[in-house]
C-alpha cells in the first residue's frame, strides 16, 4: 500500500511589489496573540540601507545582523539560540529572516531550536524535531533557493551539510516582494536564480515524481527559461517578479519530488571547500551532461548570454583524500541518488566514480 505523507505548507503569504510594507500589520496581529518580542535575522548587507528603516521594530524587538561569508552552521544556530534564551525570560513571539537562503534558513532553524533543546546538529535529518517551533517568517531579498517555502533549514554541521527537515520547519508566513531584489549584484543574481532552474530540472528528471510535483516543476522551469533566455539584462523588475515566483514554485516542486546529482555534488563541495550553494551548483551542473543532457546545453547558453565565467579547475590541486571526503558527503545523500538514479542507484554510482566527477570540476 502506498504511504501518503500529510504535507504541511506555509500558512500565509503576501506577494507583490511593495508588499514588505504589510509586515508591520502582520506582526502586530501576532503580537496580540502572543504578547512578546520579535527577533529579526537580517543580512548585514542592508545595514544603513533604506530597508533597515522599513523594519517595523517596536517594544523589545531587535535585529541580529548576520554576514553571509559562511552558509548557516549548526554552531552559529546554537550560539544565537542561546543568546536569545539567556537574554530574555520568555520566548519570542516570532523569528523573521530577511535576506537570501542563509537568513531564511537561520530563521527557520532558530525558530525550532528555541523550543527543542540540545545541539542543532542532532536534528539534521528527517523528522527529528519533537516540538513545534516559535512562529517564523521568511522574506527573501534574492530569488532562487525556494527556502521561503521548503520544509528544510539547510545547515552545515561538523559532519555533514544536511537540513533539519520536518513539517515544523515550514515558515508560517512569507512575504514575496520582488522590489527587495533590486540591489542583488551580478553574478550572484545568476547563481541563485540558477538554483531554481536546477531544482526544476532535477525535480522533473528523477524517479520520485508525481503529477502534483511536476505541475510546480514545469511552471518553475518555464519561468526560469523565460528569465534567463529571453531577458538579456536580468536587472529588470519583470525578471525579478518572475524569478521570485519561479523560486517559490521550484521549492514546492521539491516537496513532492527531490533534488538530484547536482545537489549531491554541490553539498560535497560546500562541506569540504565551503563553496556557496548557488555557485557550487553552477560549477557542478556545468559538467553533468551525462545526467542532465540537453538541460546542460541550455545552461551553457544561459551562461553565454549573461557573460558568466565559471571558475574552472577548482579541485585540480586538491589531495586525493579531499576528493574522497567530498565523495563520501555526496554519496551519503541517498535520497538524492535514489531520486536521480532509481532503486538500484548503488549499482550505478560508487565512491570512485564520484571522486572522478569531483576531479573534473
Ligand atoms: P545568500 O543568502 O547566500 O546571499 C547571497 C549573496 O547575496 C550575499 O552576499 C547577500 O548578502 C547578497 N544579497 C542578498 N540579497 C541582496 C540584496 N537584495 N541586495 C544586495 N545583496 C543581496 O543567497 P542564496 O543563494 O539565496 O542562499 C544560499 C543558501 O540557501 C545556502 O546556505 C543554501 O544551503 C541555502 N538553501 C536552502 C534551501 C532550503 O530549502 N532551505 C534551498 C536551497 C538553498
Ligand atoms: Zn538548491
CSV table of C-alpha atoms and ligand atoms in Angstrom, one decimal:
chain,number,residue,atom,x,y,z
A,1,UNK,CA,0.0,0.0,0.0
A,2,UNK,CA,1.3,3.5,-0.8
A,3,UNK,CA,2.3,5.5,2.2
A,4,UNK,CA,1.0,9.0,1.9
A,5,UNK,CA,2.6,11.9,3.7
A,6,UNK,CA,0.5,14.6,5.1
A,7,UNK,CA,2.4,17.7,4.0
A,8,UNK,CA,2.4,21.0,5.7
A,9,UNK,CA,2.6,24.3,3.9
A,10,UNK,CA,3.2,28.0,4.6
A,11,UNK,CA,0.1,29.4,6.4
A,12,UNK,CA,0.1,32.9,5.0
A,13,UNK,CA,1.8,34.6,2.1
A,14,UNK,CA,1.7,38.1,0.6
A,15,UNK,CA,3.0,38.7,-3.0
A,16,UNK,CA,3.7,41.8,-4.9
A,17,UNK,CA,5.9,44.9,-5.3
A,18,UNK,CA,5.8,46.9,-2.1
A,19,UNK,CA,4.2,44.1,-0.1
A,20,UNK,CA,7.1,44.3,2.5
A,21,UNK,CA,5.0,47.2,3.9
A,22,UNK,CA,2.5,44.7,5.2
A,23,UNK,CA,5.0,43.3,7.7
A,24,UNK,CA,4.0,45.8,10.4
A,25,UNK,CA,0.3,44.9,10.3
A,26,UNK,CA,1.1,41.2,10.2
A,27,UNK,CA,3.3,41.1,13.2
A,28,UNK,CA,1.1,43.4,15.3
A,29,UNK,CA,-1.7,40.9,14.8
A,30,UNK,CA,0.7,38.2,16.0
A,31,UNK,CA,1.7,40.3,19.0
A,32,UNK,CA,-1.9,40.4,20.1
A,33,UNK,CA,-2.0,36.6,20.1
A,34,UNK,CA,1.5,36.2,21.7
A,35,UNK,CA,2.5,39.3,23.6
A,36,UNK,CA,6.2,39.1,23.3
A,37,UNK,CA,9.1,40.4,21.2
A,38,UNK,CA,10.2,39.7,17.6
A,39,UNK,CA,13.7,38.7,16.6
A,40,UNK,CA,14.8,39.8,13.1
A,41,UNK,CA,17.7,37.9,11.4
A,42,UNK,CA,18.8,40.3,8.7
A,43,UNK,CA,21.6,40.2,6.1
A,44,UNK,CA,24.1,42.8,7.1
A,45,UNK,CA,24.2,44.0,3.5
A,46,UNK,CA,21.1,46.0,4.5
A,47,UNK,CA,22.7,47.8,7.5
A,48,UNK,CA,22.4,51.5,7.0
A,49,UNK,CA,20.2,51.0,3.9
A,50,UNK,CA,16.6,52.1,3.3
A,51,UNK,CA,15.4,48.6,4.2
A,52,UNK,CA,16.7,48.9,7.7
A,53,UNK,CA,14.5,51.9,8.3
A,54,UNK,CA,11.5,50.0,7.0
A,55,UNK,CA,11.7,47.2,9.5
A,56,UNK,CA,8.8,47.8,11.9
A,57,UNK,CA,10.6,47.5,15.3
A,58,UNK,CA,8.6,48.1,18.4
A,59,UNK,CA,8.8,47.2,22.1
A,60,UNK,CA,11.6,44.8,22.8
A,61,UNK,CA,12.0,43.7,19.2
A,62,UNK,CA,15.6,43.6,18.0
A,63,UNK,CA,17.7,42.8,14.9
A,64,UNK,CA,20.5,40.4,14.7
A,65,UNK,CA,22.7,41.4,11.7
A,66,UNK,CA,24.4,38.4,10.1
A,67,UNK,CA,27.1,38.1,7.4
A,68,UNK,CA,26.9,35.7,4.5
A,69,UNK,CA,30.6,34.7,4.4
A,70,UNK,CA,29.6,31.3,5.7
A,71,UNK,CA,26.5,29.3,5.0
A,72,UNK,CA,24.5,28.6,8.2
A,73,UNK,CA,26.4,26.4,10.6
A,74,UNK,CA,24.9,24.4,13.4
A,75,UNK,CA,27.4,26.0,15.9
A,76,UNK,CA,26.1,29.5,14.9
A,77,UNK,CA,22.5,28.4,15.3
A,78,UNK,CA,23.3,27.1,18.8
A,79,UNK,CA,25.1,30.3,19.7
A,80,UNK,CA,22.3,32.6,18.6
A,81,UNK,CA,19.6,30.4,20.2
A,82,UNK,CA,21.5,30.5,23.5
A,83,UNK,CA,21.9,34.3,23.2
A,84,UNK,CA,18.1,34.8,22.8
A,85,UNK,CA,17.3,32.3,25.6
A,86,UNK,CA,19.9,33.9,28.0
A,87,UNK,CA,18.8,37.5,27.4
A,88,UNK,CA,15.1,37.1,27.7
A,89,UNK,CA,12.8,35.3,30.2
A,90,UNK,CA,10.2,34.5,27.6
A,91,UNK,CA,10.3,33.1,24.1
A,92,UNK,CA,9.9,35.5,21.2
A,93,UNK,CA,6.6,35.9,19.5
A,94,UNK,CA,8.3,35.2,16.2
A,95,UNK,CA,11.6,34.9,14.3
A,96,UNK,CA,11.8,36.7,11.0
A,97,UNK,CA,14.5,36.1,8.4
A,98,UNK,CA,15.2,38.9,5.8
A,99,UNK,CA,17.7,38.1,3.1
A,100,UNK,CA,18.7,35.1,1.0
A,101,UNK,CA,18.6,31.4,1.8
A,102,UNK,CA,21.1,32.0,4.5
A,103,UNK,CA,18.9,34.3,6.6
A,104,UNK,CA,15.8,32.3,5.9
A,105,UNK,CA,17.5,29.0,7.0
A,106,UNK,CA,18.8,30.7,10.1
A,107,UNK,CA,15.3,31.9,10.9
A,108,UNK,CA,13.7,28.6,10.3
A,109,UNK,CA,16.3,26.7,12.3
A,110,UNK,CA,16.3,29.1,15.3
A,111,UNK,CA,12.6,29.0,15.5
A,112,UNK,CA,12.9,25.3,16.1
A,113,UNK,CA,16.0,25.2,18.4
A,114,UNK,CA,14.3,27.7,20.7
A,115,UNK,CA,11.8,25.0,21.6
A,116,UNK,CA,13.9,21.9,21.1
A,117,UNK,CA,16.9,21.6,23.5
A,118,UNK,CA,20.2,20.2,22.5
A,119,UNK,CA,22.7,20.9,19.8
A,120,UNK,CA,21.1,21.6,16.4
A,121,UNK,CA,23.3,19.0,14.7
A,122,UNK,CA,21.3,16.3,16.4
A,123,UNK,CA,18.3,17.5,14.4
A,124,UNK,CA,19.9,17.3,11.0
A,125,UNK,CA,17.8,14.8,9.1
A,126,UNK,CA,14.2,13.9,8.6
A,127,UNK,CA,11.5,14.3,11.4
A,128,UNK,CA,13.9,14.5,14.3
A,129,UNK,CA,12.4,17.6,15.8
A,130,UNK,CA,10.0,16.9,18.7
A,131,UNK,CA,8.3,20.2,19.4
A,132,UNK,CA,6.7,22.9,17.3
A,133,UNK,CA,8.9,25.9,16.9
A,134,UNK,CA,8.0,29.6,17.5
A,135,UNK,CA,6.2,31.4,14.8
A,136,UNK,CA,8.5,32.2,11.8
A,137,UNK,CA,8.5,34.3,8.8
A,138,UNK,CA,10.8,34.4,5.7
A,139,UNK,CA,11.2,37.4,3.5
A,140,UNK,CA,13.5,36.7,0.5
A,141,UNK,CA,15.6,39.6,-0.9
A,142,UNK,CA,17.1,37.4,-3.6
A,143,UNK,CA,15.3,34.8,-5.7
A,144,UNK,CA,16.0,31.2,-6.4
A,145,UNK,CA,16.5,28.9,-3.4
A,146,UNK,CA,12.9,28.2,-2.6
A,147,UNK,CA,14.0,28.2,1.1
A,148,UNK,CA,11.0,30.5,1.8
A,149,UNK,CA,8.6,27.7,1.1
A,150,UNK,CA,10.6,24.5,1.7
A,151,UNK,CA,10.3,22.1,4.7
A,152,UNK,CA,14.0,22.2,5.4
A,153,UNK,CA,16.6,24.5,7.0
A,154,UNK,CA,19.9,23.6,5.5
A,155,UNK,CA,22.8,23.6,8.0
A,156,UNK,CA,26.4,22.7,7.9
A,157,UNK,CA,27.4,20.6,10.9
A,158,UNK,CA,30.7,19.1,12.0
A,159,UNK,CA,30.0,16.0,9.9
A,160,UNK,CA,27.6,17.0,7.2
A,161,UNK,CA,25.6,19.6,5.3
A,162,UNK,CA,22.1,18.5,5.8
A,163,UNK,CA,18.7,20.1,6.5
A,164,UNK,CA,16.6,20.0,9.6
A,165,UNK,CA,13.6,18.7,7.7
A,166,UNK,CA,10.1,18.3,9.1
A,167,UNK,CA,6.7,19.8,9.0
A,168,UNK,CA,7.6,22.2,11.8
A,169,UNK,CA,10.4,23.7,9.7
A,170,UNK,CA,8.0,25.3,7.2
A,171,UNK,CA,7.7,29.0,7.8
A,172,UNK,CA,4.3,30.3,9.0
A,173,UNK,CA,4.4,33.5,6.9
A,174,UNK,CA,6.2,34.6,3.8
A,175,UNK,CA,6.4,38.0,2.1
A,176,UNK,CA,7.4,37.9,-1.6
A,177,UNK,CA,8.2,41.4,-2.5
A,178,UNK,CA,10.2,41.4,-5.8
A,179,UNK,CA,11.3,45.0,-5.2
A,180,UNK,CA,13.6,43.8,-2.4
A,181,UNK,CA,15.8,42.1,-5.0
A,182,UNK,CA,16.7,45.3,-6.8
A,183,UNK,CA,20.2,45.5,-5.3
A,184,UNK,CA,21.4,41.9,-5.8
A,185,UNK,CA,24.8,42.1,-7.5
A,186,UNK,CA,25.9,40.2,-10.6
A,187,UNK,CA,26.8,37.4,-10.8
A,188,UNK,CA,25.0,36.4,-7.6
A,189,UNK,CA,21.7,37.1,-9.2
A,190,UNK,CA,22.5,34.5,-11.8
A,191,UNK,CA,23.9,31.9,-9.4
A,192,UNK,CA,20.9,32.0,-7.0
A,193,UNK,CA,18.5,32.1,-9.9
A,194,UNK,CA,20.1,29.0,-11.3
A,195,UNK,CA,19.4,27.2,-8.1
A,196,UNK,CA,15.8,27.5,-9.1
A,197,UNK,CA,16.4,26.3,-12.6
A,198,UNK,CA,18.4,23.3,-11.3
A,199,UNK,CA,15.7,22.5,-8.7
A,200,UNK,CA,13.2,22.3,-11.5
A,201,UNK,CA,15.4,20.2,-13.8
A,202,UNK,CA,16.3,17.8,-11.0
A,203,UNK,CA,12.7,17.5,-9.7
A,204,UNK,CA,11.5,16.7,-13.2
A,205,UNK,CA,14.1,14.2,-14.3
A,206,UNK,CA,14.1,11.8,-11.4
A,207,UNK,CA,12.2,8.8,-10.2
A,208,UNK,CA,10.3,10.2,-7.1
A,209,UNK,CA,7.8,12.2,-9.1
A,210,UNK,CA,4.1,12.7,-9.4
A,211,UNK,CA,1.7,14.9,-11.2
A,212,UNK,CA,1.5,17.3,-8.2
A,213,UNK,CA,5.2,18.0,-8.0
A,214,UNK,CA,5.6,18.0,-11.8
A,215,UNK,CA,3.0,20.8,-12.2
A,216,UNK,CA,5.0,23.1,-9.9
A,217,UNK,CA,8.3,22.0,-11.5
A,218,UNK,CA,7.2,22.5,-15.1
A,219,UNK,CA,5.9,26.1,-14.4
A,220,UNK,CA,9.0,26.9,-12.5
A,221,UNK,CA,11.3,25.6,-15.3
A,222,UNK,CA,9.3,27.6,-17.9
A,223,UNK,CA,9.7,30.8,-15.9
A,224,UNK,CA,13.4,30.3,-15.3
A,225,UNK,CA,13.9,29.6,-19.0
A,226,UNK,CA,11.9,32.8,-19.8
A,227,UNK,CA,14.0,34.9,-17.5
A,228,UNK,CA,17.5,33.5,-18.4
A,229,UNK,CA,16.9,33.1,-22.2
A,230,UNK,CA,14.6,36.0,-23.0
A,231,UNK,CA,16.0,38.8,-20.9
A,232,UNK,CA,19.4,39.9,-22.0
A,233,UNK,CA,19.5,42.1,-18.8
A,234,UNK,CA,18.1,40.3,-15.8
A,235,UNK,CA,18.2,43.6,-13.9
A,236,UNK,CA,14.6,44.1,-14.8
A,237,UNK,CA,11.7,44.4,-12.5
A,238,UNK,CA,9.7,41.9,-14.5
A,239,UNK,CA,12.5,39.4,-14.3
A,240,UNK,CA,12.7,39.8,-10.5
A,241,UNK,CA,9.0,39.2,-10.2
A,242,UNK,CA,9.1,36.1,-12.4
A,243,UNK,CA,12.1,34.7,-10.6
A,244,UNK,CA,10.5,35.2,-7.2
A,245,UNK,CA,7.5,33.1,-8.3
A,246,UNK,CA,9.7,30.5,-10.0
A,247,UNK,CA,11.7,30.2,-6.8
A,248,UNK,CA,8.5,29.6,-4.8
A,249,UNK,CA,7.2,27.0,-7.3
A,250,UNK,CA,10.6,25.3,-7.5
A,251,UNK,CA,10.6,24.9,-3.7
A,252,UNK,CA,7.1,23.4,-3.9
A,253,UNK,CA,8.1,21.0,-6.7
A,254,UNK,CA,10.7,19.6,-4.3
A,255,UNK,CA,8.1,18.9,-1.6
A,256,UNK,CA,6.8,16.1,-3.7
A,257,UNK,CA,10.0,15.4,-5.6
A,258,UNK,CA,13.7,15.6,-4.8
A,259,UNK,CA,16.9,17.2,-5.9
A,260,UNK,CA,19.5,15.0,-7.6
A,261,UNK,CA,23.0,14.6,-8.8
A,262,UNK,CA,24.0,18.3,-8.9
A,263,UNK,CA,22.8,19.0,-5.4
A,264,UNK,CA,24.5,15.9,-4.0
A,265,UNK,CA,27.8,17.0,-5.6
A,266,UNK,CA,27.3,20.6,-4.6
A,267,UNK,CA,26.8,19.6,-0.9
A,268,UNK,CA,30.2,17.7,-1.1
A,269,UNK,CA,31.9,20.9,-2.5
A,270,UNK,CA,30.2,23.1,0.2
A,271,UNK,CA,31.3,20.8,3.0
A,272,UNK,CA,34.9,20.5,2.0
A,273,UNK,CA,35.7,23.8,0.3
A,274,UNK,CA,32.9,26.0,1.7
A,275,UNK,CA,31.7,26.8,-1.8
A,276,UNK,CA,28.4,28.6,-1.6
A,277,UNK,CA,25.2,26.9,-2.8
A,278,UNK,CA,24.3,28.9,-6.0
A,279,UNK,CA,27.8,28.9,-7.5
A,280,UNK,CA,28.6,25.4,-6.3
A,281,UNK,CA,25.5,24.2,-8.2
A,282,UNK,CA,26.6,26.0,-11.3
A,283,UNK,CA,30.1,24.6,-11.2
A,284,UNK,CA,28.7,21.1,-10.8
A,285,UNK,CA,25.9,21.4,-13.3
A,286,UNK,CA,28.3,22.6,-16.0
A,287,UNK,CA,29.8,19.1,-16.0
A,288,UNK,CA,26.7,16.9,-15.8
A,289,UNK,CA,25.8,16.3,-19.4
A,290,UNK,CA,25.8,12.6,-18.7
A,291,UNK,CA,22.9,13.0,-16.3
A,292,UNK,CA,21.0,16.1,-17.5
A,293,UNK,CA,21.8,16.1,-21.2
A,294,UNK,CA,20.1,18.9,-23.1
A,295,UNK,CA,19.5,21.0,-19.9
A,296,UNK,CA,23.2,21.3,-19.5
A,297,UNK,CA,23.4,22.6,-23.1
A,298,UNK,CA,20.6,25.1,-22.3
A,299,UNK,CA,22.6,26.1,-19.2
A,300,UNK,CA,25.7,26.8,-21.3
A,301,UNK,CA,23.5,29.1,-23.5
A,302,UNK,CA,22.4,31.0,-20.4
A,303,UNK,CA,26.0,31.4,-19.2
A,304,UNK,CA,27.0,32.8,-22.5
A,305,UNK,CA,24.0,35.2,-22.7
A,306,UNK,CA,24.8,36.6,-19.3
A,307,UNK,CA,28.6,36.7,-19.7
A,308,UNK,CA,29.1,34.4,-16.7
A,309,UNK,CA,32.5,32.8,-16.5
A,310,UNK,CA,32.5,30.0,-14.0
A,311,UNK,CA,35.6,29.2,-12.1
A,312,UNK,CA,37.5,26.2,-13.6
A,313,UNK,CA,39.8,23.6,-12.1
A,314,UNK,CA,38.8,24.3,-8.5
A,315,UNK,CA,39.6,20.8,-7.4
A,316,UNK,CA,42.7,20.2,-9.5
A,317,UNK,CA,45.3,20.9,-6.8
A,318,UNK,CA,43.4,19.0,-4.1
A,319,UNK,CA,44.9,16.0,-2.5
A,320,UNK,CA,43.1,12.7,-3.1
A,321,UNK,CA,41.7,12.5,0.4
A,322,UNK,CA,39.8,15.7,-0.1
A,323,UNK,CA,38.2,14.3,-3.2
A,324,UNK,CA,37.3,11.2,-1.2
A,325,UNK,CA,35.8,13.3,1.6
A,326,UNK,CA,33.7,15.2,-0.9
A,327,UNK,CA,32.6,11.9,-2.5
A,328,UNK,CA,31.6,10.5,0.9
A,329,UNK,CA,29.5,13.5,1.7
A,330,UNK,CA,27.8,13.3,-1.7
A,331,UNK,CA,27.3,9.5,-1.5
A,332,UNK,CA,25.6,9.7,1.9
A,333,UNK,CA,22.8,11.7,0.4
A,334,UNK,CA,21.0,8.6,-0.6
A,335,UNK,CA,17.6,10.2,-1.0
A,336,UNK,CA,19.0,12.4,-3.8
A,337,UNK,CA,20.7,9.4,-5.6
A,338,UNK,CA,17.5,7.3,-5.2
A,339,UNK,CA,15.5,10.0,-6.9
A,340,UNK,CA,18.2,10.7,-9.6
A,341,UNK,CA,19.2,7.1,-10.5
A,342,UNK,CA,16.5,4.8,-9.1
A,343,UNK,CA,16.3,2.0,-6.6
A,344,UNK,CA,19.5,0.4,-7.9
A,345,UNK,CA,21.5,3.6,-7.6
A,346,UNK,CA,24.3,1.8,-5.7
A,347,UNK,CA,24.9,-0.3,-8.8
A,348,UNK,CA,25.2,2.9,-10.9
A,349,UNK,CA,27.4,5.1,-8.8
A,350,UNK,CA,30.3,4.5,-6.3
A,351,UNK,CA,32.8,6.5,-4.4
A,352,UNK,CA,35.5,6.2,-7.1
A,353,UNK,CA,33.1,7.5,-9.8
A,354,UNK,CA,32.2,10.4,-7.6
A,355,UNK,CA,35.9,11.2,-7.0
A,356,UNK,CA,36.3,11.3,-10.7
A,357,UNK,CA,33.4,13.6,-11.1
A,358,UNK,CA,34.8,15.9,-8.4
A,359,UNK,CA,38.2,15.8,-10.1
A,360,UNK,CA,36.6,17.3,-13.3
A,361,UNK,CA,35.4,20.4,-11.5
B,1,LIG,P1,22.6,34.1,0.2
B,1,LIG,O1,21.8,34.2,1.4
B,1,LIG,O2,23.8,33.2,0.3
B,1,LIG,O3,23.1,35.5,-0.3
B,1,LIG,C1,23.9,35.6,-1.4
B,1,LIG,C2,24.5,37.0,-1.5
B,1,LIG,O4,23.6,37.9,-2.0
B,1,LIG,C3,25.0,37.5,-0.2
B,1,LIG,O5,26.3,38.2,-0.4
B,1,LIG,C4,24.0,38.5,0.2
B,1,LIG,O6,24.5,39.5,1.1
B,1,LIG,C5,23.6,39.1,-1.1
B,1,LIG,N1,22.2,39.6,-1.2
B,1,LIG,C6,21.0,39.0,-0.9
B,1,LIG,N2,20.0,39.9,-1.2
B,1,LIG,C7,20.6,41.0,-1.6
B,1,LIG,C8,20.0,42.3,-2.0
B,1,LIG,N3,18.7,42.5,-2.1
B,1,LIG,N4,20.9,43.3,-2.3
B,1,LIG,C9,22.2,43.1,-2.3
B,1,LIG,N5,22.8,41.9,-1.9
B,1,LIG,C10,22.0,40.9,-1.6
B,1,LIG,O7,21.8,33.6,-1.1
B,1,LIG,P2,21.0,32.4,-1.5
B,1,LIG,O8,21.7,31.9,-2.8
B,1,LIG,O9,19.6,32.8,-1.6
B,1,LIG,O10,21.1,31.3,-0.4
B,1,LIG,C11,22.0,30.3,-0.3
B,1,LIG,C12,21.7,29.5,0.9
B,1,LIG,O11,20.4,28.9,0.9
B,1,LIG,C13,22.7,28.3,1.2
B,1,LIG,O12,23.1,28.3,2.5
B,1,LIG,C14,21.9,27.1,0.8
B,1,LIG,O13,22.3,25.9,1.5
B,1,LIG,C15,20.5,27.5,1.2
B,1,LIG,N6,19.4,26.8,0.6
B,1,LIG,C16,18.4,26.4,1.3
B,1,LIG,C17,17.3,25.8,0.7
B,1,LIG,C18,16.2,25.3,1.6
B,1,LIG,O14,15.2,24.7,1.1
B,1,LIG,N7,16.2,25.6,2.8
B,1,LIG,C19,17.3,25.5,-0.7
B,1,LIG,C20,18.4,26.0,-1.4
B,1,LIG,C21,19.4,26.6,-0.8
B,2,LIG,ZN1,19.4,24.2,-4.2
